[in-house]
Amino acid sequence: MKTALKKLLAATAVMSMTTVAHAQFRMIVPQGPGQGTSVWASIIAKHLERHLGESIVIQHIPGAKDIPGFNEFHNRLRHNDKTIMVSHGGNGVSFLVDRVDYDYSQYDSIGMQNLNIVLGRKADLDVKTGAVRIGGGSGLEPDGMAVAMLVCGNLPAAKDYLDCWRQRVTWVNGIPGAERRLAFMRGELNTTRETTVAWFRFYTTMTENQLWFHHGVYELATGKVIDDPNFPRGFTFQDQFRRLHGEAPRGEFYEAYLLSRSFRDVLQKALWVNKGNPHTERLRAALQKMITDPEASAALEADTGKYEWIIGDQGNRVVNTLRRDVTEKKLQTLVWWHDNAYGFKSEFKPQLVIK
Amino acid sequence: MIIGIVPMAGATTGLLTVFVMADHFLVNPYLGIVFLVSLIAASSTGDSYTSILTGIPGSNTTAASIIDGYKMSQQGQAARAIGIALMDSTLNGIFWGLVAFALMPFYAKLILVFGMPEFMAFMIVALACVGFITSRNFWLSVCGIGLGLWLGLIGSDPATNAPRWTFGWEYLAAGIGLIPLISGLFGIPEIVDGFRQQNNRPAPIRDYWKQLFQGFRDCFGYWRDMFRGGAIGFFTGILPGIGGTIGDIMAYGATVARYPKEKFGNGNPRGLAGCEGANNAQKAGSLIPTVLFGIPAAPFAAVLMAICVYFGMELGSPQLLQDQSFFWALGGAFVGATILSFIIGIFTTRIVVRILQIPYWIYAALILTVITWANLQYSGTWNDIYILVLCSILGLICKAYQISRPAVMVAFILVERLEKYSLQTMTLYSWGDLISRPIFMTLMIVAVGIVLYSIFRSNRGLDYH
C-alpha cells in the first residue's frame, strides 16, 4: 500500500507539472465562462494577442457580485507583471457601496469602453400611474433609481422616493439576464434592462415592447451625459423625464443616481494593470492597434455596439474625474437606497469621499 | 467525445476550448455551427464513459448514470453498461434531436406558458425525486438531503446579496462550486476505495463484443424506460434554468417508481437505460430556447451563443429564424454527430475500458491529475485545493456512513434554483394567484404524490452510496 501511494504521488506530481500552461499574459475575469464580460474578454484576448505578439490566457475567478476576482487581483495577482484585470460596471457600483479590497487609483488603465444601458417597457405600461415590475440584481442599481425618478417625478428627499417606490415598483431580486428577458417576454416583468446590442437584437421587431430610455453616454471632455448616436434622438433618461414631468430631474437623489450610473457605465468594460507595470505602454500600444484593426472592431461592435474606446492615461484621468464626483451626501444617499429599496447590505465608506 | 470522457469536463468546457478556433470558420459560419453542435452532441455521449467506468460523473448531467452503471462496471460488465449507454444516447439523441429541430418554431408558445411559479413547482417536483436515490435508512436519507440543501445555501443570500454561512471565507461567497463537490463526493472516495480493494478490482472483460451487444439488446428490451428518460430530459431541457441534472435524476426516479418490485443501485441495467439518454435529449431541448429567444437554457448554450455572435449569427434574432441553412446545419450536425459518436464508440470502447486493467496507481494518478486540473480551472488559487480537500472529507464520511452521495449532490444543485424561483414567485404572486394556475397546482400535487410514494414504496433505498 505504501509503495503504491508513493508511486501515486510521484506520478501525480509529474502529470500535474506537465499540465501547467506557460502562458505569457493572464487576463483575470471576475465572472464564470459565458457571461457578458467573460465573452468580451475572450474577444479582446483573441485579437489583442495578435498585436501584442504574445499569448493571453483567461482565468475566471467568479464570486458574489463579481467582487472576489477583482479582490484577488488587488491582493495578490497584480504583483505579477503579466496579469491584466478585466472589470465591468457592476464592479464600479460595488466600489462605491460594497465592502471591497480593490481600488482603481492603484492601477493603470490600459483601456476602457464607455458604454450605455437601455431600458425597455411593455407598450401598455402607463408609467405615470401603472405598477412597474422590474428585475433586479448586481449592476442594475442605477436602473432602479432611474425608474424610481421616472415614475415618481422630482421629490424632496430619498425617503420620499422610497415611499413612492414601495407603492409603485416591484423589484424582483435574483433574476439572471437571460431569465429576466424571458420573464419580460412572458409579461411577468413589464420593464427590462439590456445592453444596446441585445436591445436591437431581440426587441426591436416586437410591437408590444417599447424603448423606454437609455442612460446616455458620458462625455469625457465635460463629464456630462449626452445623447447616444446608436439610438433615435430624445430617449435619454433626462429627455424622458422632461417629457413626463415637464421639468428636468434634480435633487440629491438624482445626483446619487448620476454618480452610480457613471461608475457603472464608464467603467463597464475596462482593462487594468498594477501601477508601475513595465508592460503598460506595450499593452496600450497593442490595444490601440487592435481597435483600428477592422476584424477586431467588427467583432467588438457585434458584442457591445459602436462605442468609443478610452486608451491609456486618459483612462486614469477619467477615473480621477469620477472619483472627484464622490461626495459624502451622494454616497450616503446611494448606500441608504441600496439597503432600503433593494434590501442589500451595503456599506458607507468615508475614505472614498474627496475632501 | 474525448472532452466528454475527461471527468467533469462537458460541452461547456469543450466549447470554451475550441473558441480559439472560431476564426477558421469565419469564411463559412455554417460549417462552424456544424463543428460546435457536433462537439455538444459527441461530448454528451462521451460523458457516459467516465460515469460508468470511474464512478465520477462525466458531467453534472450524467450523475444518475453512476448509480447502476458504475456498479455494473465493478461487476465486470463494463462493456455491457457502455453498450447500453451508447445505444440509449444515440437513439434518444437522434429521436429528440429530430423532434427538436423539425418542430423548432412551435415551441415558442410552450416555453412562454411556463412562468416563475411553474419553474418553482418544477424544482419542487425534482427535489421530491431525490427520495428515489436515498439510502435505506430513513434518518441517513434525511441527513443526506439536508446536507446537500445546506451546502447549496452556502454563498450569498439572493435577496440581500449578503454572505451566508461563509464563515468569513470570501471564496465561499460565490457558493461551493459543482466541480469540487463532485470531485470530493465521488472522485476522491472512489480512488481511496480503489486502494483499499486493490485485490478486488473489476474482473477483466472477457467477451467484449458479446457484452457490448448484450447492452444493445438491453436497450431494446427496456425501450419504454429509455424513451421515457429521453422525454423527461428533453422537456427539462426546453425550460431555461431547469438544467440537465434534474432531467437525469427525474428520469432515474421515474424508472425506479415504475418498477416497485425491482432493486436499483446494485447494477440494474434497467436503471442505467432509464436515465442514460436523458442528457442527450436535454442537450437537444436546451438548444430550443437558445435558438428561438437567444436565451441560453444551460451554460454550454451561453458559450454557443457567444461564439455564434462571433460568426455574425445572432441566436434569437428574427432574421436567423428565417435562415433554412442555419437550421439544416444545426439539426444535421446534432443528429449526424450522435450517429458518428455511436460508430466511433463501438470501435474505441474496447480501448477505453482497458482503463480498468491498467495498474491501479497509474489509473489513480491519472484521475487525481485530472481532478486537480479541473478544480484549479475555477480560480487557480490554493482556495480551489482547500475546498476540494473539504469536499473529499465529506465524500469519505458519506461513503463510510452510507449516506447517499447522489442525493447530496442533487439536493445541492436544486436548492439554489429553488430558492431563486421561490423568491421571484413570492415577490410577484399572491397565494390566490398561485392557486388559480393549473400547471402550477398539477405540479405541486405530483410533488406531494412523489414524496409519499418514495417514502412508502417497497423498493426504498439504494445499494449505491
XYZ file of N, CA and C in Angstrom, chain A residues 6 11 78 87 101 123-124 159 180 206 218 224 232-233 242 247 287 310:
54
model
N 3.318 5.958 -2.745
C 4.490 6.743 -3.173
C 4.489 6.904 -4.684
N 3.745 10.047 -9.575
C 3.118 10.126 -10.903
C 2.213 11.337 -11.006
N -1.951 41.165 -8.938
C -1.469 42.350 -9.663
C 0.050 42.507 -9.582
N -12.466 44.368 -15.721
C -13.558 44.682 -14.794
C -14.779 45.146 -15.563
N -11.869 45.167 -1.609
C -10.451 45.487 -1.368
C -9.890 46.333 -2.509
N -45.486 48.155 -24.066
C -46.124 49.347 -24.640
C -47.352 49.774 -23.835
N -48.017 48.804 -23.180
C -49.242 49.183 -22.462
C -48.987 49.641 -21.022
N -36.035 59.573 1.085
C -37.083 58.804 1.783
C -38.442 58.950 1.078
N -34.385 37.035 -17.081
C -35.077 38.331 -16.998
C -35.730 38.650 -18.339
N -40.556 43.515 -31.993
C -41.764 43.143 -31.246
C -42.562 44.410 -30.932
N -21.487 59.179 -21.395
C -20.705 60.125 -20.581
C -19.698 60.831 -21.479
N -20.391 65.393 -18.712
C -21.860 65.419 -18.761
C -22.394 64.230 -19.559
N -32.415 56.492 -31.629
C -33.075 57.704 -32.129
C -32.911 58.829 -31.102
N -32.926 60.064 -31.526
C -32.702 61.182 -30.606
C -33.844 61.295 -29.592
N -38.167 64.809 -18.670
C -38.746 66.111 -19.049
C -40.088 65.911 -19.750
N -40.287 69.000 -16.445
C -39.124 69.701 -15.861
C -37.915 68.764 -15.875
N -3.294 47.568 -27.783
C -4.751 47.786 -27.769
C -5.126 48.859 -28.795
N -11.404 54.404 -24.601
C -10.545 55.360 -23.900
C -9.261 54.597 -23.618
